[in-house]
CSV table of C-alpha atoms in Angstrom, one decimal:
chain,number,residue,atom,x,y,z
A,847,UNK,CA,17.6,-5.3,197.2
A,848,UNK,CA,19.6,-4.2,200.2
A,849,UNK,CA,18.7,-1.6,202.7
A,850,UNK,CA,21.0,1.2,203.9
A,851,UNK,CA,20.5,3.3,207.0
A,852,UNK,CA,21.6,6.9,207.5
A,853,UNK,CA,21.5,8.5,210.9
A,854,UNK,CA,21.6,12.3,211.0
A,855,UNK,CA,22.5,13.4,214.5
A,856,UNK,CA,21.6,17.1,214.6
A,857,UNK,CA,21.4,19.8,217.3
A,858,UNK,CA,17.6,19.8,217.5
A,859,UNK,CA,17.1,16.1,217.0
A,860,UNK,CA,18.2,12.9,215.4
A,861,UNK,CA,16.7,11.7,212.1
A,862,UNK,CA,17.2,8.2,211.0
A,863,UNK,CA,16.3,7.2,207.4
A,864,UNK,CA,16.0,3.8,205.8
A,865,UNK,CA,16.9,3.8,202.1
A,866,UNK,CA,17.0,1.2,199.4
A,867,UNK,CA,20.3,0.9,197.4
A,868,UNK,CA,18.9,3.3,194.8
A,869,UNK,CA,18.6,6.1,197.3
A,870,UNK,CA,14.8,5.9,197.6
A,871,UNK,CA,13.5,6.7,201.1
A,872,UNK,CA,11.6,3.7,202.6
A,873,UNK,CA,11.0,5.0,206.1
A,874,UNK,CA,12.1,8.0,208.3
A,875,UNK,CA,11.7,8.8,211.9
A,876,UNK,CA,12.9,11.8,214.0
A,877,UNK,CA,13.3,12.3,217.8
A,878,UNK,CA,13.9,15.8,219.2
A,879,UNK,CA,15.8,16.7,222.4
A,880,UNK,CA,16.6,19.9,224.3
A,881,UNK,CA,19.6,22.1,224.3
A,882,UNK,CA,20.6,23.7,227.6
A,883,UNK,CA,22.1,27.2,228.1
A,884,UNK,CA,23.3,27.4,231.7
A,885,UNK,CA,24.8,30.8,231.0
A,886,UNK,CA,24.5,33.4,228.2
A,887,UNK,CA,26.5,32.2,225.2
A,888,UNK,CA,26.8,28.6,226.5
A,889,UNK,CA,25.2,25.6,224.8
A,890,UNK,CA,25.2,22.1,226.0
A,891,UNK,CA,23.4,18.8,225.5
A,892,UNK,CA,23.2,15.4,227.2
A,893,UNK,CA,24.9,12.7,225.1
A,894,UNK,CA,22.4,10.2,226.5
A,895,UNK,CA,19.7,12.0,224.7
A,896,UNK,CA,21.5,11.5,221.4
A,897,UNK,CA,21.9,7.8,222.1
A,898,UNK,CA,18.3,7.3,223.2
A,899,UNK,CA,17.0,9.1,220.1
A,900,UNK,CA,19.2,6.9,217.9
A,901,UNK,CA,17.9,3.7,219.5
A,902,UNK,CA,14.3,4.9,219.1
A,903,UNK,CA,14.6,6.0,215.5
A,904,UNK,CA,16.5,2.9,214.5
A,905,UNK,CA,13.9,0.7,216.1
A,906,UNK,CA,11.1,2.6,214.3
A,907,UNK,CA,12.6,2.5,210.8
A,908,UNK,CA,13.5,-1.2,210.8
A,909,UNK,CA,10.2,-2.4,212.3
A,910,UNK,CA,8.3,-4.5,209.8
A,911,UNK,CA,11.1,-5.0,207.2
A,912,UNK,CA,13.3,-7.9,206.5
A,913,UNK,CA,16.1,-6.8,208.9
A,914,UNK,CA,18.6,-9.3,207.4
A,915,UNK,CA,18.6,-7.1,204.2
A,916,UNK,CA,20.2,-4.2,206.1
A,917,UNK,CA,23.7,-3.9,204.6
A,918,UNK,CA,25.2,-1.1,206.7
A,919,UNK,CA,24.7,2.0,208.8
A,920,UNK,CA,26.3,5.4,208.4
A,921,UNK,CA,26.2,8.3,210.8
A,922,UNK,CA,26.3,12.1,210.1
A,923,UNK,CA,26.7,14.3,213.1
A,924,UNK,CA,26.8,17.9,214.4
A,925,UNK,CA,30.5,18.8,214.4
A,926,UNK,CA,32.9,20.0,217.1
A,927,UNK,CA,30.7,19.0,220.1
A,928,UNK,CA,32.9,17.7,223.0
A,929,UNK,CA,32.1,14.4,224.8
A,930,UNK,CA,34.3,13.2,227.6
A,931,UNK,CA,34.2,9.7,229.1
A,932,UNK,CA,35.8,8.4,232.3
A,933,UNK,CA,37.5,5.0,232.8
A,934,UNK,CA,34.1,3.3,233.1
A,935,UNK,CA,32.9,4.9,229.8
A,936,UNK,CA,30.5,7.1,231.7
A,937,UNK,CA,29.9,10.6,230.4
A,938,UNK,CA,31.7,13.0,232.7
A,939,UNK,CA,29.8,16.2,232.0
A,940,UNK,CA,27.2,17.6,229.4
A,941,UNK,CA,28.6,18.0,225.9
A,942,UNK,CA,29.8,21.5,225.0
A,943,UNK,CA,28.3,22.2,221.6
A,944,UNK,CA,29.6,23.7,218.4
A,945,UNK,CA,27.5,26.9,218.9
A,946,UNK,CA,28.9,27.5,222.5
A,947,UNK,CA,30.9,30.7,222.6
A,948,UNK,CA,32.6,30.5,226.0
A,949,UNK,CA,36.2,29.8,224.7
A,950,UNK,CA,37.3,33.1,223.2
A,951,UNK,CA,40.2,33.3,225.7
A,952,UNK,CA,41.3,29.7,225.0
A,953,UNK,CA,41.3,30.5,221.3
A,954,UNK,CA,43.8,33.4,221.9
A,955,UNK,CA,45.9,31.0,224.0
A,956,UNK,CA,45.9,28.4,221.3
A,957,UNK,CA,47.0,31.0,218.7
A,958,UNK,CA,49.8,32.1,221.0
A,959,UNK,CA,51.0,28.6,221.8
A,960,UNK,CA,51.1,27.4,218.2
A,961,UNK,CA,51.4,30.6,216.2
A,962,UNK,CA,48.7,31.9,214.0
A,963,UNK,CA,50.3,31.0,210.7
A,964,UNK,CA,51.6,27.6,211.9
A,965,UNK,CA,48.1,26.8,213.2
A,966,UNK,CA,46.6,27.4,209.8
A,967,UNK,CA,49.5,25.5,208.2
A,968,UNK,CA,48.6,22.4,210.2
A,969,UNK,CA,44.9,22.5,210.9
A,970,UNK,CA,43.9,24.8,207.8
A,971,UNK,CA,41.9,27.0,210.1
A,972,UNK,CA,42.4,29.8,212.7
A,973,UNK,CA,41.4,29.1,216.3
A,974,UNK,CA,37.6,29.4,216.6
A,975,UNK,CA,35.3,29.1,219.6
A,976,UNK,CA,33.2,26.6,217.8
A,977,UNK,CA,36.1,24.1,217.4
A,978,UNK,CA,36.7,21.3,219.9
A,979,UNK,CA,40.3,22.1,220.8
A,980,UNK,CA,39.4,25.3,222.6
A,981,UNK,CA,36.6,23.4,224.5
A,982,UNK,CA,39.2,20.9,225.8
A,983,UNK,CA,41.5,23.7,226.9
A,984,UNK,CA,38.5,25.4,228.7
A,985,UNK,CA,37.8,22.1,230.6
A,986,UNK,CA,41.5,21.9,231.5
A,987,UNK,CA,41.5,25.4,233.0
A,988,UNK,CA,38.0,25.6,234.5
A,989,UNK,CA,37.2,22.0,235.4
A,990,UNK,CA,40.5,20.3,236.0
A,991,UNK,CA,38.8,17.6,238.1
A,992,UNK,CA,36.8,16.6,235.0
A,993,UNK,CA,39.8,16.7,232.7
A,994,UNK,CA,41.8,14.5,235.1
A,995,UNK,CA,39.0,11.9,235.1
A,996,UNK,CA,38.8,11.9,231.3
A,997,UNK,CA,40.0,8.8,229.4
A,998,UNK,CA,38.3,9.2,226.1
A,999,UNK,CA,37.4,12.3,224.0
A,1000,UNK,CA,34.7,11.8,221.3
A,1001,UNK,CA,32.5,13.9,219.0
A,1002,UNK,CA,28.7,13.6,219.0
A,1003,UNK,CA,28.2,11.0,216.3
A,1004,UNK,CA,31.2,9.1,217.6
A,1005,UNK,CA,29.7,8.7,221.0
A,1006,UNK,CA,26.7,7.1,219.4
A,1007,UNK,CA,28.9,4.9,217.4
A,1008,UNK,CA,30.7,3.8,220.6
A,1009,UNK,CA,27.4,2.9,222.2
A,1010,UNK,CA,26.4,0.9,219.1
A,1011,UNK,CA,29.7,-0.9,218.4
A,1012,UNK,CA,31.9,-0.5,221.5
A,1013,UNK,CA,34.6,1.2,219.3
A,1014,UNK,CA,36.3,4.5,219.9
A,1015,UNK,CA,36.5,5.8,216.3
A,1016,UNK,CA,36.0,9.0,214.3
A,1017,UNK,CA,36.4,10.0,210.6
A,1018,UNK,CA,38.6,12.5,209.0
A,1019,UNK,CA,35.9,15.0,208.1
A,1020,UNK,CA,34.5,15.3,211.6
A,1021,UNK,CA,38.0,15.1,213.2
A,1022,UNK,CA,39.0,18.1,210.9
A,1023,UNK,CA,36.7,20.3,213.0
A,1024,UNK,CA,38.5,19.5,216.3
A,1025,UNK,CA,41.5,21.6,215.3
A,1026,UNK,CA,43.8,18.7,216.4
A,1027,UNK,CA,44.1,17.1,213.0
A,1028,UNK,CA,46.9,17.6,210.4
A,1029,UNK,CA,44.5,18.2,207.6
A,1030,UNK,CA,47.0,17.4,204.8
A,1031,UNK,CA,48.3,14.2,206.4
A,1032,UNK,CA,44.8,13.2,207.6
A,1033,UNK,CA,46.0,12.2,211.1
A,1034,UNK,CA,46.3,13.7,214.6
A,1035,UNK,CA,49.0,16.4,214.8
A,1036,UNK,CA,51.7,15.5,217.3
A,1037,UNK,CA,52.9,19.1,217.2
A,1038,UNK,CA,49.5,20.6,218.1
A,1039,UNK,CA,48.8,18.0,220.8
A,1040,UNK,CA,52.2,18.5,222.4
A,1041,UNK,CA,51.9,22.3,222.4
A,1042,UNK,CA,48.4,22.2,223.9
A,1043,UNK,CA,49.3,19.5,226.4
A,1044,UNK,CA,46.6,17.1,225.2
A,1045,UNK,CA,47.4,13.3,225.4
A,1046,UNK,CA,46.9,11.6,222.1
A,1047,UNK,CA,45.7,8.5,223.9
A,1048,UNK,CA,42.5,10.3,224.8
A,1049,UNK,CA,41.6,10.6,221.1
A,1050,UNK,CA,39.7,8.1,218.9
A,1051,UNK,CA,41.3,6.2,216.0
A,1052,UNK,CA,40.8,8.1,212.7
A,1053,UNK,CA,39.3,6.5,209.7
A,1054,UNK,CA,38.3,7.5,206.2
A,1055,UNK,CA,34.5,8.1,206.0
A,1056,UNK,CA,33.6,4.9,204.0
A,1057,UNK,CA,35.8,2.6,206.2
A,1058,UNK,CA,34.2,0.0,208.5
A,1059,UNK,CA,34.7,1.3,212.0
A,1060,UNK,CA,32.8,-1.4,213.9
A,1061,UNK,CA,29.8,-3.7,214.0
A,1062,UNK,CA,26.5,-3.6,215.8
A,1063,UNK,CA,26.9,-5.4,219.1
A,1064,UNK,CA,24.5,-8.0,220.5
A,1065,UNK,CA,23.2,-5.5,223.1
A,1066,UNK,CA,22.6,-2.7,220.5
A,1067,UNK,CA,20.9,-5.3,218.3
A,1068,UNK,CA,18.4,-6.2,221.1
A,1069,UNK,CA,17.6,-2.5,221.6
A,1070,UNK,CA,17.3,-1.4,218.0
A,1071,UNK,CA,16.3,-4.4,215.9
A,1072,UNK,CA,19.3,-4.0,213.6
A,1073,UNK,CA,21.1,-7.4,213.3
A,1074,UNK,CA,24.3,-7.9,215.3
A,1075,UNK,CA,27.3,-7.7,213.1
A,1076,UNK,CA,25.9,-5.0,210.8
A,1077,UNK,CA,28.9,-2.8,209.7
A,1078,UNK,CA,29.0,0.8,210.7
A,1079,UNK,CA,30.8,3.2,208.4
A,1080,UNK,CA,33.1,6.0,209.5
A,1081,UNK,CA,30.4,8.5,208.5
A,1082,UNK,CA,31.0,12.2,208.4
A,1083,UNK,CA,30.4,15.6,209.8
A,1084,UNK,CA,27.1,17.1,208.8
A,1085,UNK,CA,28.3,19.2,205.9
A,1086,UNK,CA,30.6,16.5,204.6
A,1087,UNK,CA,27.8,14.0,204.7
A,1088,UNK,CA,25.4,16.5,203.0
A,1089,UNK,CA,28.0,16.9,200.2
A,1090,UNK,CA,27.9,13.1,199.6
A,1091,UNK,CA,24.1,13.2,199.8
A,1092,UNK,CA,24.0,16.0,197.2
A,1093,UNK,CA,26.6,14.5,194.9
A,1094,UNK,CA,29.2,17.1,195.6
A,1095,UNK,CA,32.1,14.7,195.4
A,1096,UNK,CA,34.1,16.0,192.3
A,1097,UNK,CA,35.8,19.2,191.4
A,1098,UNK,CA,33.5,22.0,190.2
A,1099,UNK,CA,30.6,20.8,192.3
A,1100,UNK,CA,29.2,22.7,195.2
A,1101,UNK,CA,26.2,23.3,197.3
A,1102,UNK,CA,24.6,26.2,199.2
A,1103,UNK,CA,22.6,25.6,202.3
A,1104,UNK,CA,20.3,28.1,203.7
A,1105,UNK,CA,19.3,26.9,207.2
A,1106,UNK,CA,19.7,28.8,210.4
A,1107,UNK,CA,23.2,29.6,209.2
A,1108,UNK,CA,24.3,29.5,205.5
A,1109,UNK,CA,27.0,27.5,203.9
A,1110,UNK,CA,28.7,27.6,200.6
A,1111,UNK,CA,30.6,24.3,200.2
A,1112,UNK,CA,32.8,23.0,197.4
A,1113,UNK,CA,34.8,19.8,196.7
A,1114,UNK,CA,38.4,19.9,195.8
A,1115,UNK,CA,40.8,17.0,195.0
A,1116,UNK,CA,43.8,19.3,196.0
A,1117,UNK,CA,44.1,20.7,199.4
A,1118,UNK,CA,43.5,24.5,199.2
A,1119,UNK,CA,43.7,26.8,202.3
A,1120,UNK,CA,42.9,30.4,202.7
A,1121,UNK,CA,45.9,32.0,204.5
A,1122,UNK,CA,43.6,34.6,206.0
A,1123,UNK,CA,41.4,32.0,207.7
A,1124,UNK,CA,38.2,33.2,206.2
A,1125,UNK,CA,36.9,29.8,205.2
A,1126,UNK,CA,37.3,26.3,206.5
A,1127,UNK,CA,39.3,23.6,204.8
A,1128,UNK,CA,38.5,20.1,206.0
A,1129,UNK,CA,39.1,16.5,204.8
A,1130,UNK,CA,36.3,15.4,202.6
A,1131,UNK,CA,34.3,12.2,203.0
A,1132,UNK,CA,35.9,11.1,199.7
A,1133,UNK,CA,39.1,9.4,200.7
A,1134,UNK,CA,42.2,11.4,200.0
A,1135,UNK,CA,40.3,14.6,199.0
A,1136,UNK,CA,39.2,17.8,200.7
A,1137,UNK,CA,36.4,20.3,200.8
A,1138,UNK,CA,36.2,24.1,201.5
A,1139,UNK,CA,33.3,26.0,203.0
A,1140,UNK,CA,32.4,29.5,203.9
A,1141,UNK,CA,29.8,30.2,206.6
A,1142,UNK,CA,27.2,33.0,207.0
A,1143,UNK,CA,26.0,32.8,210.6
A,1144,UNK,CA,22.5,34.3,210.2
A,1145,UNK,CA,21.1,33.2,206.9
A,1146,UNK,CA,17.7,31.6,207.4
A,1147,UNK,CA,17.9,33.1,210.9
A,1148,UNK,CA,17.6,36.5,209.4
A,1149,UNK,CA,14.3,35.7,207.6
A,1150,UNK,CA,13.0,33.9,210.7
A,1151,UNK,CA,13.9,37.0,212.8
A,1152,UNK,CA,12.0,39.2,210.4
A,1153,UNK,CA,9.0,36.8,210.3
A,1154,UNK,CA,8.8,36.5,214.1
A,1155,UNK,CA,9.0,40.2,214.7
A,1156,UNK,CA,7.2,41.9,211.8
A,1157,UNK,CA,5.0,39.3,210.1
A,1158,UNK,CA,2.2,38.6,212.5
A,1159,UNK,CA,-0.3,39.2,209.7
A,1160,UNK,CA,1.4,36.6,207.4
A,1161,UNK,CA,1.6,34.1,210.3
A,1162,UNK,CA,-2.1,34.5,211.0
A,1163,UNK,CA,-3.2,34.3,207.4
A,1164,UNK,CA,-1.0,31.3,206.7
A,1165,UNK,CA,-2.5,29.5,209.7
A,1166,UNK,CA,-6.0,30.1,208.3
A,1167,UNK,CA,-5.0,29.0,204.9
A,1168,UNK,CA,-3.1,25.9,206.1
A,1169,UNK,CA,0.1,27.0,204.5
A,1170,UNK,CA,3.6,28.2,205.5
A,1171,UNK,CA,4.2,31.9,206.4
A,1172,UNK,CA,7.4,31.8,204.4
A,1173,UNK,CA,5.3,31.0,201.2
A,1174,UNK,CA,3.3,34.2,201.7
A,1175,UNK,CA,6.5,36.1,202.4
A,1176,UNK,CA,8.0,34.8,199.2
A,1177,UNK,CA,4.9,36.0,197.3
A,1178,UNK,CA,5.3,39.5,198.8
A,1179,UNK,CA,9.0,39.6,198.0
A,1180,UNK,CA,8.3,38.7,194.4
A,1181,UNK,CA,6.4,42.0,194.1
A,1182,UNK,CA,9.5,44.0,195.0
A,1183,UNK,CA,12.1,44.7,192.2
A,1184,UNK,CA,15.7,43.7,192.3
A,1185,UNK,CA,17.4,46.0,194.7
A,1186,UNK,CA,14.2,46.5,196.7
A,1187,UNK,CA,14.0,50.2,195.7
A,1188,UNK,CA,17.7,50.8,196.7
A,1189,UNK,CA,17.4,49.0,200.1
A,1190,UNK,CA,20.2,46.8,201.4
A,1191,UNK,CA,20.3,44.4,204.4
A,1192,UNK,CA,23.3,43.2,206.2
A,1193,UNK,CA,22.7,39.8,207.8
A,1194,UNK,CA,25.2,40.1,210.7
A,1195,UNK,CA,22.7,39.3,213.5
A,1196,UNK,CA,25.2,37.0,215.2
A,1197,UNK,CA,28.4,38.6,214.1
A,1198,UNK,CA,30.0,37.1,211.0
A,1199,UNK,CA,32.3,34.2,210.1
A,1200,UNK,CA,33.0,34.5,206.3
A,1201,UNK,CA,34.7,36.7,205.1
A,1202,UNK,CA,34.9,39.1,208.1
A,1203,UNK,CA,35.7,36.9,211.1
A,1204,UNK,CA,34.1,39.6,213.3
A,1205,UNK,CA,32.0,38.7,216.3
A,1206,UNK,CA,31.1,42.4,216.9
A,1207,UNK,CA,29.5,43.3,213.5
A,1208,UNK,CA,25.8,43.5,213.6
A,1209,UNK,CA,22.9,43.5,211.1
A,1210,UNK,CA,21.0,46.5,209.7
A,1211,UNK,CA,19.0,48.0,206.8
A,1212,UNK,CA,20.7,50.6,204.7
A,1213,UNK,CA,18.9,52.9,202.4
A,1214,UNK,CA,15.5,52.7,204.2
A,1215,UNK,CA,13.1,55.5,203.3
A,1216,UNK,CA,9.5,56.3,203.6
A,1217,UNK,CA,8.7,54.7,200.2
A,1218,UNK,CA,9.7,51.2,201.4
A,1219,UNK,CA,7.1,48.6,202.3
A,1220,UNK,CA,7.3,45.3,204.2
A,1221,UNK,CA,7.6,43.4,200.9
A,1222,UNK,CA,10.7,45.5,200.1
A,1223,UNK,CA,12.2,44.6,203.5
A,1224,UNK,CA,11.5,40.9,203.1
A,1225,UNK,CA,13.2,40.9,199.7
A,1226,UNK,CA,16.1,42.9,201.1
A,1227,UNK,CA,16.7,40.3,203.8
A,1228,UNK,CA,16.7,37.5,201.1
A,1229,UNK,CA,19.0,39.5,198.9
A,1230,UNK,CA,21.3,40.5,201.8
A,1231,UNK,CA,21.7,36.8,202.8
A,1232,UNK,CA,22.4,35.9,199.1
A,1233,UNK,CA,25.1,38.7,198.9
A,1234,UNK,CA,26.7,37.3,202.1
A,1235,UNK,CA,26.8,33.8,200.5
A,1236,UNK,CA,28.3,35.4,197.4
A,1237,UNK,CA,31.0,36.7,199.7
A,1238,UNK,CA,31.7,33.1,200.7
A,1239,UNK,CA,31.8,32.0,197.1
A,1240,UNK,CA,34.2,34.8,196.1
A,1241,UNK,CA,36.7,33.6,198.8
A,1242,UNK,CA,36.5,30.1,197.3
A,1243,UNK,CA,37.2,31.4,193.8
A,1244,UNK,CA,40.1,33.5,195.2
A,1245,UNK,CA,41.9,30.4,196.4
A,1246,UNK,CA,41.3,28.6,193.1
A,1247,UNK,CA,38.3,26.4,193.9
A,1248,UNK,CA,35.7,26.3,191.2
A,1249,UNK,CA,31.9,26.0,191.9
A,1250,UNK,CA,30.2,25.8,188.5
A,1251,UNK,CA,27.6,23.2,189.5
A,1252,UNK,CA,25.6,24.4,192.5
A,1253,UNK,CA,22.9,22.6,194.5
A,1254,UNK,CA,20.5,24.5,196.8
A,1255,UNK,CA,19.6,22.8,200.1
A,1256,UNK,CA,18.1,23.6,203.5
A,1257,UNK,CA,14.9,25.4,204.2
A,1258,UNK,CA,15.8,28.5,202.1
A,1259,UNK,CA,16.5,26.2,199.2
A,1260,UNK,CA,12.8,25.3,199.0
A,1261,UNK,CA,12.0,28.9,198.0
A,1262,UNK,CA,11.8,29.2,194.1
A,1263,UNK,CA,12.5,33.0,194.5
A,1264,UNK,CA,15.6,32.4,196.7
A,1265,UNK,CA,16.9,29.7,194.3
A,1266,UNK,CA,16.6,32.0,191.2
A,1267,UNK,CA,18.1,34.8,193.3
A,1268,UNK,CA,21.2,32.6,194.1
A,1269,UNK,CA,21.6,31.6,190.4
A,1270,UNK,CA,21.5,35.3,189.3
A,1271,UNK,CA,23.8,36.6,192.1
A,1272,UNK,CA,26.3,33.7,191.9
A,1273,UNK,CA,26.2,33.7,188.1
A,1274,UNK,CA,26.0,29.8,188.0
A,1275,UNK,CA,23.4,27.2,187.5
A,1276,UNK,CA,21.5,26.3,190.7
A,1277,UNK,CA,19.7,23.0,190.9
A,1278,UNK,CA,17.5,21.2,193.5
A,1279,UNK,CA,17.6,17.5,194.1
A,1280,UNK,CA,15.0,14.8,194.2
A,1281,UNK,CA,15.9,13.7,197.8
A,1282,UNK,CA,15.7,16.2,200.6
A,1283,UNK,CA,17.5,13.9,203.0
A,1284,UNK,CA,21.0,15.4,202.4
A,1285,UNK,CA,23.2,14.3,205.4
A,1286,UNK,CA,21.2,11.1,206.1
A,1287,UNK,CA,21.5,10.0,202.4
A,1288,UNK,CA,25.2,10.9,202.5
A,1289,UNK,CA,25.7,8.7,205.6
A,1290,UNK,CA,23.8,5.9,203.9
A,1291,UNK,CA,25.9,6.1,200.8
A,1292,UNK,CA,29.0,5.8,203.0
A,1293,UNK,CA,27.4,2.8,204.6
A,1294,UNK,CA,26.9,1.3,201.1
A,1295,UNK,CA,30.5,1.7,200.3
A,1296,UNK,CA,31.7,0.1,203.6
A,1297,UNK,CA,29.4,-2.8,203.0
A,1298,UNK,CA,30.2,-3.4,199.4
A,1299,UNK,CA,26.9,-2.2,197.9
A,1300,UNK,CA,28.8,0.5,196.0
A,1301,UNK,CA,32.4,0.3,194.8
A,1302,UNK,CA,33.2,3.9,195.7
A,1303,UNK,CA,31.6,7.1,197.1
A,1304,UNK,CA,31.2,8.5,193.6
A,1305,UNK,CA,29.6,5.3,192.3
A,1306,UNK,CA,27.1,5.5,195.2
A,1307,UNK,CA,26.3,9.1,194.3
A,1308,UNK,CA,25.7,8.2,190.7
A,1309,UNK,CA,23.3,5.5,191.8
A,1310,UNK,CA,21.3,7.6,194.3
A,1311,UNK,CA,21.6,11.4,193.7
A,1312,UNK,CA,19.0,12.7,191.2
A,1313,UNK,CA,18.3,16.3,190.0
A,1314,UNK,CA,14.7,17.7,190.4
A,1315,UNK,CA,14.9,21.2,188.9
A,1316,UNK,CA,17.5,23.6,187.4
A,1317,UNK,CA,17.7,27.4,187.6
A,1318,UNK,CA,19.9,29.1,185.0
A,1319,UNK,CA,21.2,32.6,185.7
A,1320,UNK,CA,19.5,35.4,183.9
A,1321,UNK,CA,22.1,37.7,182.5
A,1322,UNK,CA,20.0,40.9,182.8
A,1323,UNK,CA,19.1,40.1,186.4
A,1324,UNK,CA,22.8,39.3,187.2
A,1325,UNK,CA,23.9,42.6,185.9
A,1326,UNK,CA,21.3,44.4,188.0
A,1327,UNK,CA,22.2,42.5,191.1
A,1328,UNK,CA,25.9,43.3,190.5
A,1329,UNK,CA,25.3,47.0,191.0
A,1330,UNK,CA,23.8,46.4,194.5
A,1331,UNK,CA,26.4,43.7,195.4
A,1332,UNK,CA,29.2,46.2,194.8
A,1333,UNK,CA,27.5,48.6,197.3
A,1334,UNK,CA,26.9,45.8,199.8
A,1335,UNK,CA,30.6,44.9,199.8
A,1336,UNK,CA,31.5,48.5,200.7
A,1337,UNK,CA,29.2,48.5,203.8
A,1338,UNK,CA,31.3,46.4,206.2
A,1339,UNK,CA,34.4,48.4,205.7
A,1340,UNK,CA,32.5,51.7,206.2
A,1341,UNK,CA,30.9,50.4,209.4
A,1342,UNK,CA,33.6,48.3,211.0
A,1343,UNK,CA,34.7,51.1,213.4
A,1344,UNK,CA,31.1,51.7,214.3
A,1345,UNK,CA,30.6,48.1,215.3
A,1346,UNK,CA,33.6,48.3,217.6
A,1347,UNK,CA,32.2,51.4,219.2
A,1348,UNK,CA,28.9,49.8,219.8
A,1349,UNK,CA,30.6,46.7,221.3
A,1350,UNK,CA,32.4,48.9,223.8
A,1351,UNK,CA,29.3,50.6,225.2
């Protein structure tokens, strides 16, 4: 029996998991690290923290095992985050993260330089502050001395790969989020790079996700305990890796994640692009195929916000009971009917991505009256997030992407009420999976392909991804939810001008 390692490099920490070749978790270890906000709306991290966390977690999970049975390593990573190295391979400045919002002006400039429609034609997405290209342009404008020192541009997981293997490499799924890749051709776009004045020599070589991109060096082996020469797969961006880890690698399969943000993600073997730019189209971790995804910016964040501000009693009771406050909130929400007594919630706490692309829209309760209780408001938050995710799903359907087999992931996916709510509101079967490791398992499967343990990504998923439970949509519930969803869809258009007025104050 061979071992496979999946490294999940996230924003809050790095989690490394040791699996056997059947996808069973043998050992897991997580190391957290800080995020810095030098100004309002900025977000940065020290790449050295990522590397140190990777070394520590690798050393922990391989301790006490037969290390010669480690077949390969895969890395999943937070997307878009910019790492710049000088001629000595030293990090020039802290990494600007995916959630950093400083580049609105650069996004406008990118759109003007390339053209809105042409940008979507090539990169399949409009210019967004989260993407890497606008971060590079910001450095060129505001820190020219740093840009002039730059010799290599990497993404988060690719910096860790460089430290482990000495190779400058990335994969197509993560590179898709840089806004420098020709998504259809799966290579760097000479046209985009030329118009933005970015030297292609700064960029890493692009691989498919299951390709071998390098091997563990002698130095990395001494530090981690992983044998020198162990192959490292291309890996994938976090959502692309999660797709592999949940078996979303064929047409018709999709997953919904309710974490801080929410994602509806579907696989497609044909490249499909929303000309309005409401969803992302990226290269998939399956060679030669793609995925599409819509994003709700404040999914689990909405419920966390409500918990932190209005549920002190639930937090205190949960502490005394030794349980999770969200469990108690779930039980309260179950006592409220569908529609919450005609109460709707808009989850636009951080603006919105899909389908509105509006940084100025804001959240709110609509229909609130004196008859409503806290349990109604909790359920309204859960329903509102579900309606927002339904909005994402409708855009996918609009461009011809099917999503009939849906997995629920993330913190919200652990709630039975939320899972049944999604099944009823989406009108599709929603399942949960035996493994909760998602991106780490996906990265390990890619490692299994690169090392020959599996013949393909799909074969790896068939071996390792197992269903735990299934929620079928209830027709009567679906019909009831549909009444409220139609009203929910009308709210944004009715309030759009109000959001603009508020933003101007």
